[in-house]
Coordinates of C-alpha atoms in Angstrom, one line a residue:
M1 CA 6.5 -38.2 3.3
A2 CA 4.7 -39.5 6.5
P3 CA 7.5 -38.4 8.9
A4 CA 7.2 -34.8 7.7
V5 CA 3.5 -34.8 8.5
K6 CA 4.2 -36.2 11.9
T7 CA 6.8 -33.5 12.6
A8 CA 4.5 -30.7 11.6
R9 CA 1.8 -31.9 14.1
I10 CA 4.3 -32.0 16.9
E11 CA 5.5 -28.4 16.1
S12 CA 1.8 -27.2 16.1
I13 CA 1.6 -28.2 19.8
E14 CA 4.9 -26.8 20.7
I15 CA 4.5 -23.3 19.3
G16 CA 0.8 -22.9 19.7
K17 CA 1.1 -20.3 22.5
S18 CA 3.5 -18.1 20.5
R19 CA 1.4 -18.3 17.3
V20 CA -1.0 -15.5 18.2
P21 CA 1.5 -12.6 18.8
T22 CA 3.5 -13.9 15.8
L23 CA 0.4 -13.6 13.6
V24 CA -0.7 -10.3 15.0
V25 CA 2.7 -8.7 14.1
L26 CA 2.7 -10.3 10.6
V27 CA -0.9 -9.2 9.9
F28 CA 0.0 -5.6 10.9
G29 CA 2.8 -5.8 8.2
Y30 CA 0.3 -7.3 5.7
L31 CA -2.1 -4.4 6.4
L32 CA 0.7 -2.0 5.3
S33 CA 1.3 -4.2 2.2
Q34 CA -2.4 -4.0 1.3
F35 CA -2.2 -0.2 1.7
Y36 CA 0.8 0.1 -0.6
R37 CA -0.9 -1.9 -3.4
S38 CA -4.1 0.2 -3.5
F39 CA -3.4 3.8 -2.5
L40 CA -2.6 5.0 -6.0
A41 CA -6.2 5.1 -7.2
V42 CA -7.2 7.6 -4.6
I43 CA -4.5 10.2 -5.2
A44 CA -4.1 9.5 -9.0
P45 CA -5.1 13.0 -10.0
E46 CA -2.7 14.6 -7.6
L47 CA 0.1 12.4 -8.8
G48 CA -0.7 13.3 -12.3
R49 CA -0.4 17.0 -11.4
D50 CA 2.7 16.9 -9.2
V51 CA 4.8 14.1 -10.8
G52 CA 3.5 14.0 -14.3
L53 CA 1.8 10.6 -14.3
D54 CA -0.7 9.9 -17.1
A55 CA -2.6 6.6 -17.3
A56 CA 0.3 4.7 -18.9
W57 CA 2.8 5.9 -16.3
L58 CA 0.3 5.2 -13.5
G59 CA 0.0 1.6 -14.7
L60 CA 3.8 1.3 -14.7
V61 CA 4.1 2.7 -11.2
S62 CA 1.5 0.3 -9.9
A63 CA 3.0 -2.6 -11.9
A64 CA 6.4 -1.9 -10.4
F65 CA 5.2 -2.9 -7.0
F66 CA 3.7 -6.2 -8.3
A67 CA 6.6 -7.0 -10.6
A68 CA 9.1 -6.6 -7.8
F69 CA 6.8 -8.5 -5.4
A70 CA 6.3 -11.4 -7.8
G71 CA 10.0 -11.5 -8.9
V72 CA 11.3 -12.5 -5.5
Q73 CA 8.6 -15.0 -4.6
I74 CA 10.8 -18.1 -5.4
P75 CA 13.7 -17.0 -3.2
V76 CA 11.2 -16.0 -0.6
G77 CA 9.8 -19.5 -0.6
A78 CA 13.2 -21.1 -0.3
S79 CA 14.1 -18.8 2.5
L80 CA 10.9 -19.6 4.4
D81 CA 11.6 -23.3 4.1
R82 CA 15.2 -22.9 5.2
F83 CA 15.2 -19.9 7.7
G84 CA 11.6 -19.3 8.7
A85 CA 9.4 -16.1 8.7
R86 CA 11.3 -13.9 11.2
R87 CA 14.4 -13.2 9.2
T88 CA 12.7 -13.7 5.8
V89 CA 10.1 -10.9 6.5
S90 CA 11.8 -8.4 8.8
A91 CA 14.9 -7.5 6.7
P92 CA 13.1 -6.8 3.4
M93 CA 10.6 -4.6 5.1
L94 CA 13.4 -2.0 5.5
L95 CA 13.4 -1.8 1.7
A96 CA 9.7 -1.0 1.8
A97 CA 10.2 1.9 4.2
T98 CA 13.0 3.2 1.9
G99 CA 10.8 2.9 -1.1
A100 CA 8.0 4.9 0.6
I101 CA 10.5 7.7 1.3
V102 CA 11.7 7.6 -2.3
F103 CA 8.1 7.7 -3.6
A104 CA 7.2 10.6 -1.3
L105 CA 10.2 12.7 -2.6
A106 CA 9.6 11.8 -6.3
R107 CA 9.5 14.7 -8.8
E108 CA 9.8 12.5 -12.0
P109 CA 7.7 9.5 -13.0
W110 CA 10.7 7.1 -13.1
V111 CA 11.5 7.9 -9.4
S112 CA 7.9 7.0 -8.5
V113 CA 8.5 3.7 -10.4
A114 CA 11.7 3.1 -8.5
G115 CA 10.1 3.8 -5.1
M116 CA 7.2 1.4 -5.8
A117 CA 9.6 -1.3 -6.9
L118 CA 11.5 -1.0 -3.6
I119 CA 8.2 -1.2 -1.7
G120 CA 7.2 -4.3 -3.7
F121 CA 10.5 -6.0 -2.8
G122 CA 10.0 -5.2 0.9
C123 CA 6.4 -6.3 1.1
A124 CA 6.9 -9.6 -0.9
P125 CA 7.5 -11.9 2.1
I126 CA 4.9 -10.6 4.5
Y127 CA 1.7 -12.6 3.5
M128 CA 3.8 -15.6 2.7
G129 CA 5.4 -15.5 6.1
S130 CA 1.9 -15.5 7.6
L131 CA 0.8 -18.5 5.5
F132 CA 4.0 -20.3 6.3
V133 CA 3.3 -20.0 10.0
I134 CA -0.3 -21.1 9.5
G135 CA 0.6 -24.0 7.2
R136 CA 3.1 -25.4 9.7
T137 CA 1.0 -24.9 12.9
T138 CA -2.6 -25.7 11.8
T139 CA -4.4 -28.6 10.2
P140 CA -4.7 -28.3 6.3
H141 CA -8.5 -28.3 6.4
R142 CA -8.5 -25.0 8.4
F143 CA -6.0 -23.3 6.1
A144 CA -8.7 -21.5 4.0
L145 CA -10.3 -20.1 7.2
W146 CA -7.0 -18.7 8.5
S147 CA -5.6 -17.4 5.2
S148 CA -8.9 -15.7 4.3
A149 CA -9.1 -14.1 7.8
I150 CA -5.6 -12.7 7.3
V151 CA -6.6 -11.3 3.9
G152 CA -9.7 -9.8 5.5
I153 CA -7.9 -8.1 8.4
G154 CA -5.1 -7.0 6.1
S155 CA -7.7 -5.5 3.8
L156 CA -8.1 -2.8 6.4
G157 CA -5.0 -1.4 4.7
N158 CA -7.2 -1.0 1.6
L159 CA -9.7 0.9 3.8
A160 CA -6.9 3.2 5.0
A161 CA -5.9 3.8 1.4
A162 CA -9.4 5.1 0.6
T163 CA -11.1 7.9 2.5
P164 CA -8.5 8.2 5.3
M165 CA -5.7 8.5 2.6
A166 CA -7.7 11.0 0.7
A167 CA -8.4 13.1 3.8
A168 CA -4.8 13.0 5.0
A169 CA -3.5 13.9 1.6
Q170 CA -5.9 16.8 1.5
V171 CA -4.9 18.1 4.9
F172 CA -1.2 17.3 5.0
G173 CA -0.4 16.6 1.4
W174 CA 0.2 13.1 -0.1
R175 CA 4.0 13.5 0.3
A176 CA 3.8 14.0 4.1
T177 CA 1.3 11.2 4.3
M178 CA 3.6 8.8 2.6
L179 CA 6.5 9.7 4.9
A180 CA 4.3 8.8 7.9
I181 CA 3.5 5.4 6.3
A182 CA 7.3 4.9 5.8
A183 CA 7.7 5.4 9.6
A184 CA 5.0 2.9 10.3
T185 CA 6.7 0.4 8.1
L186 CA 10.0 0.8 10.0
V187 CA 8.1 0.1 13.2
S188 CA 6.5 -3.0 11.7
A189 CA 9.8 -4.4 10.6
A190 CA 11.2 -4.0 14.1
L191 CA 8.2 -5.7 15.6
V192 CA 8.5 -8.7 13.2
F193 CA 12.2 -9.1 14.2
L194 CA 11.5 -8.9 17.9
V195 CA 8.2 -10.8 18.2
V196 CA 7.9 -13.5 15.5
R197 CA 8.8 -17.0 16.6
D198 CA 9.4 -19.6 13.9
P199 CA 8.6 -23.3 13.8
P200 CA 11.8 -25.4 13.7
P201 CA 13.2 -25.8 10.1
L202 CA 11.7 -28.8 8.2
I203 CA 13.8 -29.6 5.2
E204 CA 14.1 -33.3 4.4
K205 CA 15.9 -35.1 1.6
H206 CA 13.8 -36.5 -1.2
A207 CA 13.0 -40.2 -0.4
E208 CA 14.1 -41.4 -3.9
T209 CA 16.9 -39.1 -5.0
G210 CA 18.5 -38.3 -1.6
R211 CA 18.5 -34.5 -2.5
R212 CA 16.7 -31.6 -0.8
P213 CA 13.3 -30.6 -2.2
S214 CA 13.3 -27.9 -4.8
L215 CA 10.9 -25.8 -7.0
L216 CA 11.0 -28.6 -9.6
D217 CA 9.3 -30.9 -7.1
V218 CA 6.4 -28.4 -6.9
L219 CA 6.1 -28.1 -10.6
R220 CA 5.8 -31.9 -10.9
I221 CA 2.5 -31.7 -8.9
R222 CA 0.1 -31.8 -11.8
E223 CA -2.9 -31.0 -9.7
L224 CA -1.5 -27.4 -9.5
W225 CA -1.3 -26.8 -13.2
P226 CA -5.0 -25.8 -13.9
L227 CA -4.8 -23.4 -10.9
F228 CA -2.1 -21.2 -12.3
P229 CA -4.1 -19.6 -15.2
I230 CA -7.0 -18.4 -13.0
A231 CA -4.4 -17.2 -10.5
L232 CA -3.1 -14.9 -13.2
T233 CA -6.4 -13.2 -13.7
S234 CA -8.8 -13.5 -10.7
Y235 CA -7.1 -11.6 -7.9
P236 CA -5.0 -9.5 -10.3
I237 CA -8.1 -8.1 -12.0
V238 CA -9.6 -7.2 -8.6
V239 CA -6.3 -5.5 -7.6
A240 CA -6.2 -3.6 -10.9
V241 CA -9.7 -2.3 -10.6
R242 CA -9.2 -1.3 -6.9
G243 CA -5.6 0.0 -7.3
L244 CA -5.9 1.8 -10.6
W245 CA -9.3 2.3 -12.1
V246 CA -12.1 2.7 -9.6
G247 CA -10.8 6.1 -8.5
P248 CA -10.4 7.5 -12.0
Y249 CA -13.8 6.0 -12.9
F250 CA -15.6 8.1 -10.3
S251 CA -13.4 11.1 -11.1
E252 CA -13.7 11.0 -14.9
V253 CA -17.2 9.5 -15.5
H254 CA -19.0 11.1 -12.5
G255 CA -16.8 14.1 -11.7
L256 CA -16.4 13.3 -8.0
G257 CA -13.9 15.2 -5.8
P258 CA -11.2 13.6 -3.5
I259 CA -13.4 12.9 -0.5
E260 CA -16.5 11.9 -2.5
R261 CA -14.2 9.7 -4.6
G262 CA -12.7 8.1 -1.5
N263 CA -16.2 7.4 -0.1
A264 CA -17.2 5.7 -3.3
V265 CA -14.1 3.6 -3.4
S266 CA -14.7 2.6 0.3
V267 CA -17.7 0.6 -0.8
M268 CA -15.4 -1.7 -2.8
V269 CA -12.9 -1.8 0.1
F270 CA -15.5 -2.8 2.7
A271 CA -16.8 -5.5 0.3
M272 CA -13.3 -6.9 -0.1
I273 CA -12.9 -7.1 3.6
A274 CA -16.3 -8.8 4.0
G275 CA -15.6 -11.1 1.1
A276 CA -12.4 -12.3 2.5
F277 CA -14.0 -13.2 5.8
F278 CA -17.0 -14.7 4.0
Y279 CA -14.9 -17.0 1.9
G280 CA -12.9 -18.2 4.9
P281 CA -15.3 -20.9 6.3
L282 CA -17.2 -21.4 3.0
D283 CA -15.1 -24.3 1.7
R284 CA -15.7 -26.3 4.9
W285 CA -19.4 -25.5 4.9
L286 CA -19.9 -26.5 1.3
G287 CA -17.3 -29.3 1.3
T288 CA -15.5 -28.0 -1.7
R289 CA -12.8 -25.5 -2.7
K290 CA -13.0 -25.6 -6.4
W291 CA -16.7 -24.8 -6.7
V292 CA -16.4 -21.9 -4.2
V293 CA -13.8 -20.3 -6.6
V294 CA -16.0 -21.1 -9.6
G295 CA -19.1 -19.4 -8.0
G296 CA -17.2 -16.3 -6.9
T297 CA -15.5 -16.0 -10.3
V298 CA -18.8 -16.2 -12.2
A299 CA -20.3 -13.5 -10.0
T300 CA -17.3 -11.3 -10.6
I301 CA -17.6 -11.7 -14.3
A302 CA -21.3 -10.7 -14.1
A303 CA -20.4 -7.5 -12.1
L304 CA -17.6 -6.6 -14.6
S305 CA -20.1 -7.1 -17.5
A306 CA -22.7 -4.9 -15.8
L307 CA -20.2 -2.0 -15.8
A308 CA -19.2 -2.8 -19.3
L309 CA -22.8 -2.6 -20.5
A310 CA -23.8 0.4 -18.5
P311 CA -20.7 2.4 -17.6
A312 CA -22.6 5.6 -16.9
M313 CA -24.9 4.0 -14.3
P314 CA -25.7 6.2 -11.2
V315 CA -22.9 6.5 -8.6
G316 CA -24.8 4.3 -6.1
A317 CA -25.3 1.5 -8.6
A318 CA -21.7 1.8 -9.8
S319 CA -20.4 1.6 -6.2
L320 CA -22.4 -1.6 -5.7
A321 CA -21.0 -3.1 -8.9
F322 CA -17.4 -2.3 -7.8
G323 CA -18.3 -3.7 -4.4
A324 CA -19.4 -7.0 -6.1
I325 CA -16.1 -7.2 -8.0
G326 CA -14.2 -6.6 -4.8
G327 CA -16.2 -8.8 -2.4
L328 CA -17.0 -11.7 -4.7
G329 CA -13.7 -11.6 -6.5
M330 CA -11.7 -12.2 -3.2
T331 CA -11.1 -15.9 -3.9
Y332 CA -7.4 -15.4 -3.1
G333 CA -7.5 -17.3 0.2
V334 CA -9.5 -20.3 -1.2
L335 CA -7.1 -20.6 -4.2
M336 CA -4.2 -20.7 -1.7
A337 CA -6.0 -23.3 0.3
H338 CA -6.6 -25.3 -2.9
T339 CA -2.9 -25.1 -3.6
R340 CA -1.9 -26.0 0.0
A341 CA -4.0 -29.2 -0.2
F342 CA -1.6 -30.7 -2.7
L343 CA 1.7 -29.6 -1.0
P344 CA 3.7 -31.9 1.3
A345 CA 5.2 -30.1 4.4
P346 CA 8.8 -29.8 3.1
L347 CA 7.5 -28.0 0.0
L348 CA 5.1 -25.7 1.8
G349 CA 7.1 -22.4 1.4
R350 CA 8.1 -23.0 -2.2
G351 CA 4.7 -24.2 -3.3
L352 CA 2.7 -21.3 -1.7
T353 CA 5.1 -18.7 -2.9
L354 CA 5.0 -20.1 -6.4
M355 CA 1.2 -19.7 -6.5
N356 CA 1.5 -16.3 -4.9
M357 CA 3.9 -15.4 -7.7
A358 CA 1.2 -16.2 -10.2
L359 CA -1.4 -14.2 -8.3
I360 CA 0.8 -11.1 -7.9
G361 CA 2.6 -11.6 -11.2
G362 CA -0.7 -11.5 -13.0
A363 CA -1.2 -8.0 -11.4
A364 CA 2.2 -7.0 -12.6
L365 CA 1.3 -7.9 -16.1
I366 CA -2.3 -6.7 -16.2
Q367 CA -1.7 -3.2 -14.8
P368 CA 0.8 -1.8 -17.3
L369 CA -1.1 -3.5 -20.2
S370 CA -4.4 -2.0 -19.0
G371 CA -2.7 1.4 -18.6
A372 CA -1.4 1.3 -22.1
F373 CA -4.8 0.1 -23.3
V374 CA -6.5 3.0 -21.7
T375 CA -4.0 5.5 -23.1
R376 CA -4.5 4.2 -26.6
L377 CA -8.3 4.4 -26.2
A378 CA -8.1 7.9 -25.0
A379 CA -5.8 8.8 -27.9
S380 CA -8.4 7.5 -30.3
G381 CA -10.9 10.0 -29.0
A382 CA -13.0 7.6 -26.9
G383 CA -14.8 9.3 -23.9
P384 CA -14.3 8.2 -20.3
A385 CA -17.4 6.1 -20.1
T386 CA -16.5 4.2 -23.3
I387 CA -12.9 3.7 -22.1
H388 CA -14.0 2.2 -18.8
A389 CA -16.7 0.0 -20.5
T390 CA -14.2 -1.4 -22.9
L391 CA -11.7 -2.1 -20.1
Y392 CA -14.1 -3.9 -17.9
A393 CA -15.4 -6.0 -20.9
T394 CA -11.9 -7.0 -21.6
Y395 CA -11.3 -8.0 -17.9
A396 CA -14.6 -10.1 -18.0
G397 CA -13.5 -11.9 -21.1
G398 CA -10.0 -12.8 -19.8
L399 CA -11.4 -14.0 -16.5
A400 CA -14.0 -16.2 -18.3
L401 CA -11.3 -17.8 -20.4
T402 CA -9.1 -18.8 -17.4
L403 CA -12.3 -20.0 -15.6
V404 CA -12.8 -22.6 -18.3
I405 CA -9.3 -24.0 -17.7
Y406 CA -9.9 -24.1 -14.0
L407 CA -13.0 -26.2 -14.5
F408 CA -10.6 -29.1 -15.3
A409 CA -8.9 -28.8 -11.9
R410 CA -9.2 -31.6 -9.3
D411 CA -11.2 -30.5 -6.3
A412 CA -9.6 -30.4 -2.8
R413 CA -12.3 -31.2 -0.3
P414 CA -11.6 -30.0 3.3
G415 CA -11.0 -32.9 5.7
R416 CA -10.0 -35.4 3.0

């Protein structure tokens, strides 16, 4: 595998000058992707009124994005290894723009589901394209810093999906706002096609079998096995809380209107942005990736437990609790860096997208299940505070279980 490492270092020198505009364009696309995965919570009441979405339907609509997103990660990984980020990212983004238009015109719940599925397909390669460029053009020990920085900057899309989305929806209507986002997505796709520059392809035959690397080669890396369970719960729970339940919580438990609700949600959004940047250099400062993830996960479990034990806490305290979930739960970038440490260069695209499939696939599973769970609790006569308390307690328990499995993972220390 040594020749592959040598080739990657040469490419880093050759395309270093073009990496910055490439990443800027890809990060803009990722900002839109973050917007799409989190705007539903802010306009959930309006969607319920105009399209007929109850909690179960809302869970399905949100899950459609993540299911479509996760479902194409394996071909995305193969395409990145074979063709690079430019073509792999730009063409699918046209589907995202189409999906946003479909969603904006929806009059029935199933149309909303179809629109979000198209958006999910279109957004699936964006973050992976960014990580592919970073993985091929930077040293592995700086991967967490770069990947977390991209998540942090991209999380501005979460911010746009909070108070700005609520204000735009109130002034122009949520349908017109979504059409504007569709136009921005078309612009982003064009920029990716015109600006992104790829590293040369790096696909080598397996030294022993003489065949090209495949997904099976990734699955044979046993160091990755304990990472998958926590990937299915850690980031997916943060996404579910941010994308589905934080808005309804402030609406149903505290009776906040759209703007006040957006302001309360913004606390979690700012925390997610800060958390992503905070985690970036932490693995190098502390000399560990595993224990960074463990510490952040324990803190997230504590914040979920606080909401479960005192769901009717004051608005300010609840905002801080959601902020802790968002900020301390943003171990996404460190988990990806932990994964990248065990991947040889020819398997970079496939390996990273497989882990991303677990992270996003977990969201696709958790959101409809939690939507059905909330609907059943409501049907049993439980009040809003009880419903949210039970939901967050369930999240905390599931996260704790996967953390126990992750404790058996081999650490990946930066620089080693």
